[in-house]
Short mmCIF file of C-alpha atoms in Angstrom, two decimals:
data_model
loop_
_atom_site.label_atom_id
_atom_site.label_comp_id
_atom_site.label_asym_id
_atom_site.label_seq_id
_atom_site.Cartn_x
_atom_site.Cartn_y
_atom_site.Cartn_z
CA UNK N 1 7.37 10.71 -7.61
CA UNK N 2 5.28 8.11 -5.82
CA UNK N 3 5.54 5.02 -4.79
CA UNK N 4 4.92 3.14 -7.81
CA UNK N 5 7.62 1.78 -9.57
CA UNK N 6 8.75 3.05 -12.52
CA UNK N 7 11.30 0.74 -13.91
CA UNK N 8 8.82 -1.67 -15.26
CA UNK N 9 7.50 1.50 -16.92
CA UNK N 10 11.35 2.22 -18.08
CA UNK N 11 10.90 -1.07 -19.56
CA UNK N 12 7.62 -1.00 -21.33
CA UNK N 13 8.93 2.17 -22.85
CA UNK N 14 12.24 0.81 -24.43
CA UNK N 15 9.83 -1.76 -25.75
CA UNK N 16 7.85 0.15 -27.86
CA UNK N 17 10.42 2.49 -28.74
CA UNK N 18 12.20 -0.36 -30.04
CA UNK N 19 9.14 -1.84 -32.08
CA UNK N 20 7.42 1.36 -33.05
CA UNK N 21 10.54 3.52 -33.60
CA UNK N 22 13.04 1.06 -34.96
CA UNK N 23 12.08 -2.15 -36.14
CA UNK N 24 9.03 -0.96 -37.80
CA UNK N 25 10.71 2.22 -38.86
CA UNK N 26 12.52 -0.05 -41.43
CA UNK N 27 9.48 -0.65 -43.13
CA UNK N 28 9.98 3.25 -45.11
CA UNK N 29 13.74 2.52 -45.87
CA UNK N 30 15.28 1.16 -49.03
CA UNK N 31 16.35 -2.74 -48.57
CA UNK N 32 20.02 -0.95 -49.56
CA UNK N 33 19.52 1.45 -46.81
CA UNK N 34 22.88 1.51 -44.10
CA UNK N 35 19.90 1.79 -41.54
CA UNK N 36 17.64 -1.13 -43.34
CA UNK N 37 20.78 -3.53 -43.18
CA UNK N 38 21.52 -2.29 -39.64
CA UNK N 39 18.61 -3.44 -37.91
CA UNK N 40 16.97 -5.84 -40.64
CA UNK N 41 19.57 -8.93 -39.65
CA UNK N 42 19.80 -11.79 -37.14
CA UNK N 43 20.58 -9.58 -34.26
CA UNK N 44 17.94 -7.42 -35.24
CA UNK N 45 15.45 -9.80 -35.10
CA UNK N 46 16.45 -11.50 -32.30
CA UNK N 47 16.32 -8.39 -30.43
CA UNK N 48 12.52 -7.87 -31.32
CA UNK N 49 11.53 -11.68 -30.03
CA UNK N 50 12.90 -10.65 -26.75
CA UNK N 51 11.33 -6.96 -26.90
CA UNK N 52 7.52 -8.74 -27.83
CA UNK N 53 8.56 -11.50 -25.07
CA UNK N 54 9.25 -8.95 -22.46
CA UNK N 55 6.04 -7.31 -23.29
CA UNK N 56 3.89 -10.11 -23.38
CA UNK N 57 5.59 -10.79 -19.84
CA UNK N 58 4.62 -7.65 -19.01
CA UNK N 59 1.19 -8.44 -19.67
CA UNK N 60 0.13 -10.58 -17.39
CA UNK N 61 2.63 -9.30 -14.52
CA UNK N 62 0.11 -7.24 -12.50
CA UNK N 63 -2.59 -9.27 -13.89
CA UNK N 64 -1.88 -12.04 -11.66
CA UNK N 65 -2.99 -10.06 -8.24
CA UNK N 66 -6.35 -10.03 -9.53
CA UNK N 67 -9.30 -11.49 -7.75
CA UNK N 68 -11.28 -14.02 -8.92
CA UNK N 69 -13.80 -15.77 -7.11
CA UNK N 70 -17.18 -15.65 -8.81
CA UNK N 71 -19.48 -15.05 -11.78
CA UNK N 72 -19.01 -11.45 -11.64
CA UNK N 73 -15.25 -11.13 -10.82
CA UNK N 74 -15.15 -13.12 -14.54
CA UNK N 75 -17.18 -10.68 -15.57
CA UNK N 76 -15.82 -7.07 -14.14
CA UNK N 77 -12.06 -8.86 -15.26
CA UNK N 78 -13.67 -8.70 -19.01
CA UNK N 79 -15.27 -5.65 -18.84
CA UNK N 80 -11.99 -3.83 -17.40
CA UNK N 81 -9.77 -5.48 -20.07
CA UNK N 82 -12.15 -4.50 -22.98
CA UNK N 83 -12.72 -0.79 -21.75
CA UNK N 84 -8.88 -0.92 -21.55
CA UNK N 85 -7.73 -1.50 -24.78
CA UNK N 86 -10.52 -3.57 -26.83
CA UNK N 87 -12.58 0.35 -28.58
CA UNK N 88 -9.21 1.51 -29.51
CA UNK N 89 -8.03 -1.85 -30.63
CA UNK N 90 -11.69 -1.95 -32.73
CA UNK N 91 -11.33 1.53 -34.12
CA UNK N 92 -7.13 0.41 -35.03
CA UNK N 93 -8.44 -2.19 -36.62
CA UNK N 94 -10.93 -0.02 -39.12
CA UNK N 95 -8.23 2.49 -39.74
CA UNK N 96 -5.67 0.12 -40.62
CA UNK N 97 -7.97 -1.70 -42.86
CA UNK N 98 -8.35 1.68 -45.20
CA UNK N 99 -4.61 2.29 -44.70
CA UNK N 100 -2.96 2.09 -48.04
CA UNK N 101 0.63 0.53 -47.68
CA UNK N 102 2.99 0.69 -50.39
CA UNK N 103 4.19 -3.41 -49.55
CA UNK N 104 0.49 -4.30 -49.46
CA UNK N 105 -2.47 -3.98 -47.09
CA UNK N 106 -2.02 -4.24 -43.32
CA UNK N 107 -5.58 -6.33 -43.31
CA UNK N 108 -6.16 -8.16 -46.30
CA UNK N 109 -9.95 -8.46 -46.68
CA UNK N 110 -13.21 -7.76 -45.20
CA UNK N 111 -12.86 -11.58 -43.29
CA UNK N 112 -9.70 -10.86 -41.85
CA UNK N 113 -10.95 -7.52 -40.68
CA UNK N 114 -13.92 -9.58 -38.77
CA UNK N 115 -11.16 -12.50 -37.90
CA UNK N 116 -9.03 -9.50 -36.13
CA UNK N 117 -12.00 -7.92 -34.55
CA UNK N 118 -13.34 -10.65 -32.66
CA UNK N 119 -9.60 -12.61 -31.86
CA UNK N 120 -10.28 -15.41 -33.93
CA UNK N 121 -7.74 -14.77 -36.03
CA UNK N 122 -5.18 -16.59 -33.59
CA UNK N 123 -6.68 -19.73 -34.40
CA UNK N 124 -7.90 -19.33 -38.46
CA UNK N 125 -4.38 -19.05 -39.50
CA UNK N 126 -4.77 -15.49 -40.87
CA UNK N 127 -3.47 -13.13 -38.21
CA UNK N 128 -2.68 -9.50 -40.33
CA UNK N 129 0.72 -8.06 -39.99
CA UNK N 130 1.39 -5.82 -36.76
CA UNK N 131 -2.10 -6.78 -35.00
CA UNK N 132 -1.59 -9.96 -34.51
CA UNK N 133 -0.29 -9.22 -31.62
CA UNK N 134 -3.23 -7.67 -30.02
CA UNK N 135 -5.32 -10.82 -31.09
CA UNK N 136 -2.83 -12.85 -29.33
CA UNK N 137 -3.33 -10.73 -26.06
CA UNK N 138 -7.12 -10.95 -26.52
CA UNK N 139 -6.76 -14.91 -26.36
CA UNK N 140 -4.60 -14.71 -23.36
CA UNK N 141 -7.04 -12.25 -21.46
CA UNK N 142 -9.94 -14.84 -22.17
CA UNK N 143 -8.21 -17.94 -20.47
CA UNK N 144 -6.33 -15.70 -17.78
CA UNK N 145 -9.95 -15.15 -15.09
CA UNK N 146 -10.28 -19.11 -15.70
CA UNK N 147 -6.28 -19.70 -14.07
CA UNK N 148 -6.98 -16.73 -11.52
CA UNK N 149 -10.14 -18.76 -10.29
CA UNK N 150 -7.97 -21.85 -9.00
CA UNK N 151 -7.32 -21.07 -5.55
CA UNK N 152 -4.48 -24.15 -5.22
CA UNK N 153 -0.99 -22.31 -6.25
CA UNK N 154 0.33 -26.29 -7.37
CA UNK N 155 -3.29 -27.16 -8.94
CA UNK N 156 -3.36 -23.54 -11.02
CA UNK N 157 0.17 -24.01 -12.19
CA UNK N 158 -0.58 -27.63 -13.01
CA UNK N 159 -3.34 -26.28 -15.06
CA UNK N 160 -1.71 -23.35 -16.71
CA UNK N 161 0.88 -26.22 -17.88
CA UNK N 162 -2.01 -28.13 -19.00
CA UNK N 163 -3.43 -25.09 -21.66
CA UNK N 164 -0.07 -24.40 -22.80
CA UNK N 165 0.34 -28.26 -23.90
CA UNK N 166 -2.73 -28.65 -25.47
CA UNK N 167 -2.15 -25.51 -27.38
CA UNK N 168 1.18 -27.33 -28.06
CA UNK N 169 -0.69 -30.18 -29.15
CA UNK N 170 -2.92 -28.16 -31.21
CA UNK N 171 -0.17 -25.89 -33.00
CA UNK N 172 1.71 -29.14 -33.62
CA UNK N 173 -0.36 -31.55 -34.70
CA UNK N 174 -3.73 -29.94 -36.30
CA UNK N 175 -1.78 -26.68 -37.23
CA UNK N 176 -4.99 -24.57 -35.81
CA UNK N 177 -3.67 -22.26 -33.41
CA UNK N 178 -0.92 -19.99 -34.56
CA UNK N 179 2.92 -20.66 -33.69
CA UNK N 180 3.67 -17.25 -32.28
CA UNK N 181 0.63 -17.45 -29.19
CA UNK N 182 2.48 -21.34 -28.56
CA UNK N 183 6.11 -19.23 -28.31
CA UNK N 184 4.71 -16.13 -26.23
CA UNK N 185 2.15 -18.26 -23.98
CA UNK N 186 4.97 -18.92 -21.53
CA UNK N 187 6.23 -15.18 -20.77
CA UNK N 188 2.51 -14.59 -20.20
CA UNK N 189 2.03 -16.86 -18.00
CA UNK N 190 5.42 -16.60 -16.14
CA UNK N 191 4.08 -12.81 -15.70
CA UNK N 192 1.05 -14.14 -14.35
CA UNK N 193 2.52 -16.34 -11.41
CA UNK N 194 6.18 -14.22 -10.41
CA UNK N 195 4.22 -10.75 -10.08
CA UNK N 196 6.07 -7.72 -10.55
CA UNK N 197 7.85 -7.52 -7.18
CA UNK N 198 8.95 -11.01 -6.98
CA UNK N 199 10.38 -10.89 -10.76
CA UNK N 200 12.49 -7.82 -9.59
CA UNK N 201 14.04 -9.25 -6.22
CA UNK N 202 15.19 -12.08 -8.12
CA UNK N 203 16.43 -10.88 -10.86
CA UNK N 204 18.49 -8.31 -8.29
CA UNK N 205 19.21 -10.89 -5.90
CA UNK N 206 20.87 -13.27 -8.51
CA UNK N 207 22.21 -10.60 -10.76
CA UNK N 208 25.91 -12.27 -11.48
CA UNK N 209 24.82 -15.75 -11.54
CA UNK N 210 21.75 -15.01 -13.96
CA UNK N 211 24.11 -12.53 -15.99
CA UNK N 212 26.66 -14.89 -16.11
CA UNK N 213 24.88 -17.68 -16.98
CA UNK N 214 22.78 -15.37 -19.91
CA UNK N 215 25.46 -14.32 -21.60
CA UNK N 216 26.74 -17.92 -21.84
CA UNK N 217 23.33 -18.97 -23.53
CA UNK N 218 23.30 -15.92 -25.99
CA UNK N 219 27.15 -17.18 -27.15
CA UNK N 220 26.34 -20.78 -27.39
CA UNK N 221 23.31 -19.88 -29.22
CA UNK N 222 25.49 -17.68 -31.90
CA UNK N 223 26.17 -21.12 -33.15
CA UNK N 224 23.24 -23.81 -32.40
CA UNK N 225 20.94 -23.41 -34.23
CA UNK N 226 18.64 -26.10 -32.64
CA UNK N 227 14.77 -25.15 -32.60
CA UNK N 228 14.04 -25.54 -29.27
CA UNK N 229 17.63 -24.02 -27.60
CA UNK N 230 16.04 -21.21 -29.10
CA UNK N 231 13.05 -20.83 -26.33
CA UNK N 232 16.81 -20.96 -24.13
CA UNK N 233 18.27 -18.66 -26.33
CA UNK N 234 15.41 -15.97 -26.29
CA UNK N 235 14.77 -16.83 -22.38
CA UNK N 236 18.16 -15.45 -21.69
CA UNK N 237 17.88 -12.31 -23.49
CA UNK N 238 14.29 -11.24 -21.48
CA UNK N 239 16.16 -12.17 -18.45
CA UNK N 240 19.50 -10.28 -19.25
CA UNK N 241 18.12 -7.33 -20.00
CA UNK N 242 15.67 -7.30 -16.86
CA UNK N 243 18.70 -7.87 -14.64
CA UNK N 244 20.62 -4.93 -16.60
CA UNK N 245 17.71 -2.18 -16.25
CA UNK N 246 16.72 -3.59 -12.38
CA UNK N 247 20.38 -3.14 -11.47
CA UNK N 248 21.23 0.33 -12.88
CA UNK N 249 21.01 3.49 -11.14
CA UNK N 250 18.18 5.24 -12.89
CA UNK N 251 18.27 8.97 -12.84
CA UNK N 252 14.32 10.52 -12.02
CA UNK N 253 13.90 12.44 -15.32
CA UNK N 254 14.84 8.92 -16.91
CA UNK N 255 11.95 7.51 -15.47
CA UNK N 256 9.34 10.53 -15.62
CA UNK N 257 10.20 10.36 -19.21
CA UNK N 258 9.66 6.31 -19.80
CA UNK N 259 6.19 6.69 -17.50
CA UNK N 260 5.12 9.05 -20.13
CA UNK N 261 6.37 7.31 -23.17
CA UNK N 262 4.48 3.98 -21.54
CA UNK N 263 1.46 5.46 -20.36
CA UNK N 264 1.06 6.51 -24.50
CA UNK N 265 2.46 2.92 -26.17
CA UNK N 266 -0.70 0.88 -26.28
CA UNK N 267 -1.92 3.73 -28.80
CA UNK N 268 1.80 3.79 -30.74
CA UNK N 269 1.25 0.70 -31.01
CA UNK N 270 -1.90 0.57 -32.23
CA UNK N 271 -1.39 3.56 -34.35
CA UNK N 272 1.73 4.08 -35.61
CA UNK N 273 1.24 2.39 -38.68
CA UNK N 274 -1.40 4.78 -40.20
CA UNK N 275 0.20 7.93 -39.22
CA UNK N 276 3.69 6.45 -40.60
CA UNK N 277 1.29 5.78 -43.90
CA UNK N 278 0.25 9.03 -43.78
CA UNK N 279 3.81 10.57 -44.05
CA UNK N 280 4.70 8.07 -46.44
CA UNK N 281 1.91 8.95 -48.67
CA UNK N 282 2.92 13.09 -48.24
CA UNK N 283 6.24 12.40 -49.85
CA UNK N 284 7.60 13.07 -46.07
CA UNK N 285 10.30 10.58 -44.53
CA UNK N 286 9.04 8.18 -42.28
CA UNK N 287 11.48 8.45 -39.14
CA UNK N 288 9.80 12.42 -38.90
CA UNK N 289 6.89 10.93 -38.27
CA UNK N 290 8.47 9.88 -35.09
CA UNK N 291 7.90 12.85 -32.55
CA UNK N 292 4.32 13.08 -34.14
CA UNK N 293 3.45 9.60 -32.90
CA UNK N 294 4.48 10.01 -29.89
CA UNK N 295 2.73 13.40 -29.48
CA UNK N 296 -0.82 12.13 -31.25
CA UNK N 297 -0.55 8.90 -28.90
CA UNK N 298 -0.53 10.17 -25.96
CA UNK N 299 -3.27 12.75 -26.68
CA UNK N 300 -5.29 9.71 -27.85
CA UNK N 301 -4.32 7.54 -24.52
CA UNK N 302 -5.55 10.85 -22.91
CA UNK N 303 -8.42 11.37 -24.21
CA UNK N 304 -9.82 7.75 -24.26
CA UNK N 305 -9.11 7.67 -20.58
CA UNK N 306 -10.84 10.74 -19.82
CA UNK N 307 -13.64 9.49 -22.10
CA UNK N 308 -13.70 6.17 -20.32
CA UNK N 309 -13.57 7.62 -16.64
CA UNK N 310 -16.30 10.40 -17.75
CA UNK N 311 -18.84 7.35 -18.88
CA UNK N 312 -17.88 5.31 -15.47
CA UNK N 313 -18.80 8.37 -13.76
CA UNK N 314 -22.25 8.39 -15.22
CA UNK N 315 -23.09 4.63 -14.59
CA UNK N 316 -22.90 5.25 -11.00
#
């Protein structure tokens, strides 16, 4: 293996597993079902808030290396992010949209189709269910060159507390922008300033204390119920289950495996849901489908990157 480090892979994989295997698994299950009730609770969805939250961390952890300085690091930051992700995201988006779904439609209409498309969704008030996400990461790529372009560490954070209050202010008051980009802004932005390297040698170096004091949060918060303990609450689960991966001993064909697995979840993600659809609608059960998705998205991953590299090649 090389040098790169593959727990935060580990991570990304257990992520999507969770979302794309589990949580949304429950979707093809009877509301009756031993495994519905399992997972379809409290704990359950608590455990998904901290999966997305550790994901949207994830985000902008490497993100926040990147240079900024001019006019055209703005614009080679947009064009990397959209020749990462934003054609498959498109082409999700169409498929989806023709996806029948036996609860309803994944995209409603021809308007929220256009709303997804272009991101502006986040702030309409008709996100669709399971993309929303992306849109939310689309807004976050758009401000993230503007808070890599202030050179002054105290001035950028300063400002980066600044956007997240006036989308506060925003969510709040005028109801605009959606209340799940004003409860994942932080992790995003907490990504963007701790960087990878810094986020693991804290979360090793305080392991007991920051375990400790975790699992003291997660029992009080078994009983408050208060709105905002809950930003506490879900804090403590991103942070205990960082410090619970960072600190075990990983075995290599662990990690080979969760590289592979996260090298193909942006297209599970992004995918899943038709080919679960499309077992659904062959009379096959859904959690079959499972292997499949995993198999079709990294072939897709694949082949978009070798697609994308191929058309770099020729621009030069």
């Amino acid at each position: 293996m090389t040098n790169r480090d593959y727990t935060f892979d580990l991570i990304r994989a257990i992520a999507i597993i969770w979302i794309v295997c589990i949580w949304h698994l429950t979707n093809y299950y009877p509301q009756q079902s031993n495994f519905y009730l399992l997972i379809m609770n409290k704990y359950g969805y608590d455990i998904t808030v901290v999966i997305l939250s550790i994901f949207t961390l994830l985000s902008g952890l490497f993100l926040g290396q990147k240079k900024v300085l001019n006019l055209n690091d703005f614009l080679l930051f947009y064009k990397k992010r959209a020749t990462r992700f934003y054609l498959l995201f498109i082409i999700s988006c169409v498929t989806l949209y023709f996806t029948p779904c036996h609860w309803g439609n994944f995209i409603e209409d021809k308007e929220q189709l256009l709303l997804t498309m272009t991101g502006l969704s986040v702030f309409i008030g008709k996100m669709p269910s399971t993309l929303w996400y992306m849109d939310m990461l689309l807004f976050f790529y758009i401000l993230t060159p503007f808070i890599l372009y202030i050179k002054n560490k105290k001035i950028k954070i300063t400002a980066s507390i600044l956007i997240y209050f006036i989308c506060f202010i925003i969510n709040h008051y005028f109801h605009v922008i959606e209340n799940r980009i004003v409860f994942y802004m932080p992790y995003y932005l907490l990504g963007l300033f701790v960087g990878a390297d810094n986020l693991k040698f804290i979360c090793i170096k305080n392991k007991t204390f920051l375990i400790i004091s975790c699992i003291i949060i997660i029992s009080v918060g078994q009983v408050l119920t208060n709105y905002y303990f809950t930003y506490l609450y879900n804090l403590a689960g991103v942070i205990l289950l960082l410090c619970l991966i960072f600190c075990l001993k990983i075995k290599t064909e662990i990690l080979k495996a969760g590289f592979i697995i996260s090298y193909a979840s942006m297209a599970m993600y992004l995918f899943h849901r038709q080919l679960y659809a499309m077992f659904w609608n062959l009379g096959i059960s859904a959690y079959l489908a499972i292997p499949f998705i995993l198999v079709v998205s990294y072939f897709i991953q694949n082949g978009y990157d070798i697609s994308m590299n191929y058309l770099r090649k020729n621009e030069k």
